Amino acid sequence: MNAGRASMRRPARLAAHRVRTGPTSRSEGKARVPKAPAGTLYRGREGMWSWVAHRVTGVGIFFFLFAHVLDTALVRVSPEAYNEVIGTYKNPIVGVMEVGLVGAVLFHALNGLRIVLIDFWSEGPRHQRRMLVGVGALWVALMAPFVVRHLSHVFGG
Amino acid sequence: MAMPTTPSVPAPRTPRRLRGRTNTELYAWMFMRVSGVLLVVLIFGHLFVNLMVGDGINALDFAFVAGKWASPFWQIWDLMMLWLAMIHGTNGLRTIINDYAERDQLRFWLKVGLYTATTVTIVLGTLVIFTFDPCPPDAAAELLPSFCPAP
């Protein structure tokens, strides 16, 4: 990224990041107490939503993992048992669900690496937002060839 | 009137090690990061070989799995993936249970259920990887990998 663009964008970024704690002056006259504190640097912003998405994808992948170990364990029963169960997965509905699963795994992996960089790289916290944009860009760049190849296997027979 | 005095506040003392406390949470936190990085390599290798190479998902059947597990390389690969992913996911769910289950009893029983499911799954998966026979004697030959001896 060139320096000119970065310095041009700085004022806007600082304004967007201004920390607001507690109720704003507009709501002070009202008797109603707000249920939640107003937005902060974290709440309602990229940091919070990437955390939510990390949890949701993590739980989803974990429950899939139980099913995946169980169905693979059928190889120990008999070749017929395994092929029969795997055969029930070979249809367009499961094929599209597999795209969702790989999408969830890919987001969880890339965002996990972002978390590692935030924790261990001294410059990490400063770039956390930009790294989330990188996560999104890499996600699209890696999902595109996978979706094309996988769906052509699923729909092409 | 008494002279205003500066209240004396005892210096904060945090013992280096509180009695009975351990660093378990630190190790769990570190494990998530180390296993996470390893799992990125293991899982994307797994997905690439099973979904992208050759006929992709259409090639998946008993002969495909048997062909892979005939090699110690894929046995160890899948064994590491099984253990690391299960422990990584279990620790993630443990964190989520701690966050949202507020009643002590509920939290306890949810974790008992979680650890039981995890132990059963890891033991089952490990046994399958190591006791697996790629050429079961009573199976139809056309379902087996090509390297199996003819019956």
Short mmCIF file of N, CA, C and O in Angstrom, two decimals, chain B residues 44-124:
data_model
loop_
_atom_site.label_atom_id
_atom_site.label_comp_id
_atom_site.label_asym_id
_atom_site.label_seq_id
_atom_site.Cartn_x
_atom_site.Cartn_y
_atom_site.Cartn_z
N PHE B 44 -6.26 -28.31 5.29
CA PHE B 44 -6.27 -27.91 3.89
C PHE B 44 -5.58 -28.95 3.01
O PHE B 44 -5.97 -29.16 1.86
N GLY B 45 -4.59 -29.66 3.56
CA GLY B 45 -4.02 -30.80 2.84
C GLY B 45 -5.07 -31.87 2.61
O GLY B 45 -5.22 -32.40 1.49
N HIS B 46 -5.82 -32.17 3.66
CA HIS B 46 -6.91 -33.16 3.61
C HIS B 46 -7.96 -32.76 2.58
O HIS B 46 -8.35 -33.57 1.72
N LEU B 47 -8.41 -31.52 2.63
CA LEU B 47 -9.45 -31.06 1.70
C LEU B 47 -8.94 -31.06 0.27
O LEU B 47 -9.66 -31.43 -0.66
N PHE B 48 -7.67 -30.67 0.08
CA PHE B 48 -7.15 -30.59 -1.28
C PHE B 48 -7.07 -31.98 -1.90
O PHE B 48 -7.52 -32.20 -3.03
N VAL B 49 -6.52 -32.94 -1.14
CA VAL B 49 -6.36 -34.29 -1.68
C VAL B 49 -7.71 -34.97 -1.89
O VAL B 49 -7.90 -35.68 -2.87
N ASN B 50 -8.68 -34.74 -0.98
CA ASN B 50 -9.95 -35.45 -1.09
C ASN B 50 -10.97 -34.77 -2.01
O ASN B 50 -11.84 -35.45 -2.55
N LEU B 51 -10.88 -33.44 -2.16
CA LEU B 51 -11.93 -32.74 -2.92
C LEU B 51 -11.46 -32.12 -4.22
O LEU B 51 -12.26 -31.90 -5.13
N MET B 52 -10.17 -31.79 -4.33
CA MET B 52 -9.71 -31.04 -5.51
C MET B 52 -8.98 -31.94 -6.51
O MET B 52 -9.12 -31.76 -7.72
N VAL B 53 -8.19 -32.90 -6.01
CA VAL B 53 -7.36 -33.73 -6.89
C VAL B 53 -8.23 -34.79 -7.57
O VAL B 53 -9.18 -35.30 -6.99
N GLY B 54 -7.90 -35.12 -8.81
CA GLY B 54 -8.59 -36.20 -9.53
C GLY B 54 -10.08 -35.92 -9.70
O GLY B 54 -10.47 -34.84 -10.11
N ASP B 55 -10.90 -36.94 -9.35
CA ASP B 55 -12.34 -36.79 -9.51
C ASP B 55 -13.00 -36.15 -8.30
O ASP B 55 -14.23 -36.17 -8.16
N GLY B 56 -12.18 -35.63 -7.38
CA GLY B 56 -12.75 -34.93 -6.23
C GLY B 56 -13.65 -35.82 -5.42
O GLY B 56 -13.35 -37.00 -5.19
N ILE B 57 -14.77 -35.25 -4.99
CA ILE B 57 -15.66 -35.96 -4.08
C ILE B 57 -16.24 -37.22 -4.71
O ILE B 57 -16.58 -38.16 -4.00
N ASN B 58 -16.33 -37.26 -6.05
CA ASN B 58 -16.91 -38.45 -6.70
C ASN B 58 -16.03 -39.68 -6.52
O ASN B 58 -16.51 -40.81 -6.67
N ALA B 59 -14.74 -39.48 -6.19
CA ALA B 59 -13.83 -40.62 -6.05
C ALA B 59 -13.91 -41.23 -4.65
O ALA B 59 -13.32 -42.27 -4.39
N LEU B 60 -14.63 -40.58 -3.73
CA LEU B 60 -14.65 -41.06 -2.34
C LEU B 60 -15.48 -42.33 -2.21
O LEU B 60 -16.67 -42.34 -2.47
N ASP B 61 -14.80 -43.40 -1.82
CA ASP B 61 -15.49 -44.64 -1.46
C ASP B 61 -14.52 -45.46 -0.61
O ASP B 61 -13.44 -44.97 -0.25
N PHE B 62 -14.91 -46.68 -0.28
CA PHE B 62 -14.07 -47.50 0.59
C PHE B 62 -12.67 -47.67 0.00
O PHE B 62 -11.67 -47.54 0.72
N ALA B 63 -12.59 -47.94 -1.30
CA ALA B 63 -11.28 -48.18 -1.92
C ALA B 63 -10.37 -46.95 -1.79
O ALA B 63 -9.16 -47.08 -1.57
N PHE B 64 -10.97 -45.75 -1.88
CA PHE B 64 -10.19 -44.51 -1.75
C PHE B 64 -9.60 -44.40 -0.34
O PHE B 64 -8.40 -44.15 -0.17
N VAL B 65 -10.45 -44.59 0.67
CA VAL B 65 -9.99 -44.48 2.06
C VAL B 65 -8.96 -45.57 2.35
O VAL B 65 -7.91 -45.32 2.97
N ALA B 66 -9.24 -46.80 1.86
CA ALA B 66 -8.31 -47.92 2.10
C ALA B 66 -6.96 -47.64 1.46
O ALA B 66 -5.91 -47.92 2.04
N GLY B 67 -7.00 -47.06 0.24
CA GLY B 67 -5.76 -46.72 -0.44
C GLY B 67 -4.93 -45.73 0.35
O GLY B 67 -3.70 -45.84 0.43
N LYS B 68 -5.61 -44.75 0.98
CA LYS B 68 -4.88 -43.77 1.78
C LYS B 68 -4.31 -44.41 3.05
O LYS B 68 -3.15 -44.23 3.38
N TRP B 69 -5.18 -45.16 3.76
CA TRP B 69 -4.74 -45.68 5.06
C TRP B 69 -3.83 -46.90 4.96
O TRP B 69 -3.35 -47.41 5.97
N ALA B 70 -3.56 -47.36 3.73
CA ALA B 70 -2.54 -48.39 3.57
C ALA B 70 -1.17 -47.78 3.82
O ALA B 70 -0.19 -48.50 4.03
N SER B 71 -1.09 -46.45 3.78
CA SER B 71 0.19 -45.78 3.98
C SER B 71 0.26 -45.15 5.37
O SER B 71 -0.67 -44.46 5.78
N PRO B 72 1.38 -45.39 6.08
CA PRO B 72 1.54 -44.79 7.42
C PRO B 72 1.49 -43.26 7.38
O PRO B 72 1.09 -42.63 8.35
N PHE B 73 1.87 -42.68 6.24
CA PHE B 73 1.86 -41.22 6.12
C PHE B 73 0.46 -40.67 6.38
O PHE B 73 0.27 -39.77 7.20
N TRP B 74 -0.54 -41.23 5.67
CA TRP B 74 -1.91 -40.73 5.85
C TRP B 74 -2.51 -41.21 7.16
O TRP B 74 -3.39 -40.54 7.72
N GLN B 75 -2.06 -42.35 7.69
CA GLN B 75 -2.53 -42.78 9.02
C GLN B 75 -2.14 -41.74 10.07
O GLN B 75 -2.97 -41.32 10.88
N ILE B 76 -0.86 -41.33 10.03
CA ILE B 76 -0.38 -40.36 11.02
C ILE B 76 -1.03 -39.00 10.78
O ILE B 76 -1.43 -38.30 11.72
N TRP B 77 -1.15 -38.63 9.48
CA TRP B 77 -1.79 -37.35 9.12
C TRP B 77 -3.20 -37.29 9.73
O TRP B 77 -3.57 -36.34 10.42
N ASP B 78 -3.99 -38.34 9.46
CA ASP B 78 -5.38 -38.34 9.93
C ASP B 78 -5.47 -38.48 11.44
O ASP B 78 -6.37 -37.92 12.08
N LEU B 79 -4.52 -39.23 12.03
CA LEU B 79 -4.51 -39.37 13.49
C LEU B 79 -4.24 -38.01 14.15
O LEU B 79 -4.94 -37.62 15.09
N MET B 80 -3.27 -37.26 13.62
CA MET B 80 -2.98 -35.93 14.18
C MET B 80 -4.17 -35.00 14.01
O MET B 80 -4.52 -34.22 14.90
N MET B 81 -4.78 -35.09 12.81
CA MET B 81 -5.94 -34.24 12.54
C MET B 81 -7.06 -34.56 13.54
O MET B 81 -7.68 -33.66 14.10
N LEU B 82 -7.31 -35.87 13.76
CA LEU B 82 -8.36 -36.29 14.69
C LEU B 82 -8.12 -35.74 16.09
O LEU B 82 -9.00 -35.08 16.67
N TRP B 83 -6.95 -36.00 16.63
CA TRP B 83 -6.67 -35.58 18.01
C TRP B 83 -6.65 -34.07 18.16
O TRP B 83 -7.28 -33.52 19.06
N LEU B 84 -5.94 -33.38 17.26
CA LEU B 84 -5.82 -31.93 17.40
C LEU B 84 -7.18 -31.25 17.19
O LEU B 84 -7.56 -30.36 17.95
N ALA B 85 -7.93 -31.68 16.17
CA ALA B 85 -9.22 -31.04 15.90
C ALA B 85 -10.20 -31.31 17.04
O ALA B 85 -10.94 -30.41 17.46
N MET B 86 -10.22 -32.53 17.55
CA MET B 86 -11.16 -32.85 18.63
C MET B 86 -10.83 -32.05 19.90
O MET B 86 -11.72 -31.51 20.56
N ILE B 87 -9.54 -31.97 20.25
CA ILE B 87 -9.18 -31.24 21.47
C ILE B 87 -9.39 -29.74 21.26
O ILE B 87 -9.89 -29.05 22.14
N HIS B 88 -9.05 -29.24 20.08
CA HIS B 88 -9.25 -27.82 19.75
C HIS B 88 -10.75 -27.47 19.84
O HIS B 88 -11.13 -26.48 20.47
N GLY B 89 -11.58 -28.30 19.24
CA GLY B 89 -13.02 -28.04 19.26
C GLY B 89 -13.61 -28.19 20.66
O GLY B 89 -14.47 -27.43 21.07
N THR B 90 -13.11 -29.19 21.41
CA THR B 90 -13.61 -29.39 22.77
C THR B 90 -13.26 -28.20 23.65
O THR B 90 -14.09 -27.73 24.42
N ASN B 91 -12.04 -27.70 23.51
CA ASN B 91 -11.67 -26.53 24.32
C ASN B 91 -12.48 -25.30 23.90
O ASN B 91 -12.86 -24.49 24.74
N GLY B 92 -12.78 -25.19 22.60
CA GLY B 92 -13.62 -24.08 22.15
C GLY B 92 -15.01 -24.17 22.75
O GLY B 92 -15.56 -23.18 23.24
N LEU B 93 -15.58 -25.38 22.74
CA LEU B 93 -16.93 -25.54 23.30
C LEU B 93 -16.92 -25.38 24.82
O LEU B 93 -17.88 -24.86 25.39
N ARG B 94 -15.83 -25.77 25.46
CA ARG B 94 -15.70 -25.57 26.91
C ARG B 94 -15.76 -24.06 27.22
O ARG B 94 -16.46 -23.63 28.15
N THR B 95 -15.08 -23.27 26.40
CA THR B 95 -15.11 -21.81 26.59
C THR B 95 -16.53 -21.28 26.42
O THR B 95 -16.99 -20.43 27.19
N ILE B 96 -17.22 -21.81 25.42
CA ILE B 96 -18.58 -21.33 25.15
C ILE B 96 -19.52 -21.73 26.28
O ILE B 96 -20.36 -20.93 26.73
N ILE B 97 -19.37 -22.96 26.80
CA ILE B 97 -20.18 -23.40 27.94
C ILE B 97 -19.91 -22.47 29.14
O ILE B 97 -20.84 -22.00 29.80
N ASN B 98 -18.65 -22.19 29.41
CA ASN B 98 -18.31 -21.30 30.52
C ASN B 98 -18.91 -19.91 30.33
O ASN B 98 -19.26 -19.25 31.30
N ASP B 99 -19.02 -19.48 29.08
CA ASP B 99 -19.55 -18.13 28.81
C ASP B 99 -21.06 -18.05 29.00
O ASP B 99 -21.57 -17.05 29.48
N TYR B 100 -21.77 -19.07 28.55
CA TYR B 100 -23.23 -18.91 28.47
C TYR B 100 -24.02 -19.72 29.50
O TYR B 100 -25.16 -19.38 29.78
N ALA B 101 -23.48 -20.83 29.99
CA ALA B 101 -24.23 -21.63 30.98
C ALA B 101 -23.91 -21.08 32.36
O ALA B 101 -22.81 -21.26 32.88
N GLU B 102 -24.87 -20.37 32.94
CA GLU B 102 -24.57 -19.65 34.17
C GLU B 102 -24.79 -20.48 35.43
O GLU B 102 -24.18 -20.21 36.47
N ARG B 103 -25.70 -21.47 35.35
CA ARG B 103 -25.92 -22.30 36.54
C ARG B 103 -24.81 -23.34 36.68
O ARG B 103 -24.47 -24.01 35.72
N ASP B 104 -24.29 -23.45 37.92
CA ASP B 104 -23.16 -24.35 38.18
C ASP B 104 -23.45 -25.77 37.74
O ASP B 104 -22.63 -26.43 37.09
N GLN B 105 -24.65 -26.27 38.10
CA GLN B 105 -25.02 -27.65 37.78
C GLN B 105 -25.06 -27.87 36.27
O GLN B 105 -24.54 -28.85 35.76
N LEU B 106 -25.69 -26.92 35.57
CA LEU B 106 -25.83 -27.04 34.11
C LEU B 106 -24.46 -27.06 33.46
O LEU B 106 -24.16 -27.87 32.59
N ARG B 107 -23.60 -26.13 33.91
CA ARG B 107 -22.26 -26.02 33.34
C ARG B 107 -21.50 -27.33 33.55
O ARG B 107 -20.86 -27.84 32.64
N PHE B 108 -21.62 -27.88 34.76
CA PHE B 108 -20.93 -29.13 35.09
C PHE B 108 -21.39 -30.25 34.16
O PHE B 108 -20.57 -30.94 33.54
N TRP B 109 -22.72 -30.42 34.02
CA TRP B 109 -23.22 -31.55 33.25
C TRP B 109 -22.98 -31.38 31.75
O TRP B 109 -22.73 -32.36 31.05
N LEU B 110 -23.04 -30.14 31.27
CA LEU B 110 -22.71 -29.92 29.86
C LEU B 110 -21.27 -30.34 29.57
O LEU B 110 -20.98 -30.96 28.56
N LYS B 111 -20.37 -30.02 30.51
CA LYS B 111 -18.96 -30.38 30.30
C LYS B 111 -18.76 -31.89 30.41
O LYS B 111 -17.96 -32.46 29.67
N VAL B 112 -19.49 -32.53 31.34
CA VAL B 112 -19.40 -33.99 31.43
C VAL B 112 -19.81 -34.61 30.10
O VAL B 112 -19.12 -35.48 29.55
N GLY B 113 -20.92 -34.11 29.54
CA GLY B 113 -21.39 -34.62 28.24
C GLY B 113 -20.37 -34.36 27.14
O GLY B 113 -20.07 -35.25 26.33
N LEU B 114 -19.81 -33.15 27.14
CA LEU B 114 -18.83 -32.79 26.12
C LEU B 114 -17.61 -33.70 26.19
O LEU B 114 -17.17 -34.25 25.17
N TYR B 115 -17.04 -33.86 27.40
CA TYR B 115 -15.81 -34.64 27.53
C TYR B 115 -16.07 -36.11 27.22
O TYR B 115 -15.20 -36.80 26.67
N THR B 116 -17.28 -36.60 27.57
CA THR B 116 -17.61 -37.99 27.25
C THR B 116 -17.65 -38.18 25.73
O THR B 116 -17.04 -39.11 25.19
N ALA B 117 -18.37 -37.28 25.03
CA ALA B 117 -18.49 -37.39 23.58
C ALA B 117 -17.12 -37.31 22.92
O ALA B 117 -16.80 -38.05 21.99
N THR B 118 -16.27 -36.41 23.43
CA THR B 118 -14.93 -36.24 22.86
C THR B 118 -14.10 -37.50 23.05
O THR B 118 -13.46 -37.98 22.11
N THR B 119 -14.13 -38.06 24.28
CA THR B 119 -13.32 -39.25 24.56
C THR B 119 -13.77 -40.41 23.67
O THR B 119 -12.93 -41.09 23.05
N VAL B 120 -15.09 -40.63 23.58
CA VAL B 120 -15.60 -41.72 22.75
C VAL B 120 -15.15 -41.52 21.30
O VAL B 120 -14.67 -42.46 20.64
N THR B 121 -15.27 -40.29 20.79
CA THR B 121 -14.93 -40.03 19.38
C THR B 121 -13.44 -40.22 19.11
O THR B 121 -13.06 -40.81 18.10
N ILE B 122 -12.60 -39.74 20.02
CA ILE B 122 -11.15 -39.87 19.81
C ILE B 122 -10.74 -41.34 19.87
O ILE B 122 -9.98 -41.82 19.03
N VAL B 123 -11.28 -42.08 20.87
CA VAL B 123 -10.92 -43.50 21.00
C VAL B 123 -11.41 -44.27 19.78
O VAL B 123 -10.66 -45.05 19.17
N LEU B 124 -12.66 -44.03 19.38
CA LEU B 124 -13.22 -44.72 18.21
C LEU B 124 -12.37 -44.44 16.96
O LEU B 124 -11.96 -45.36 16.25
#
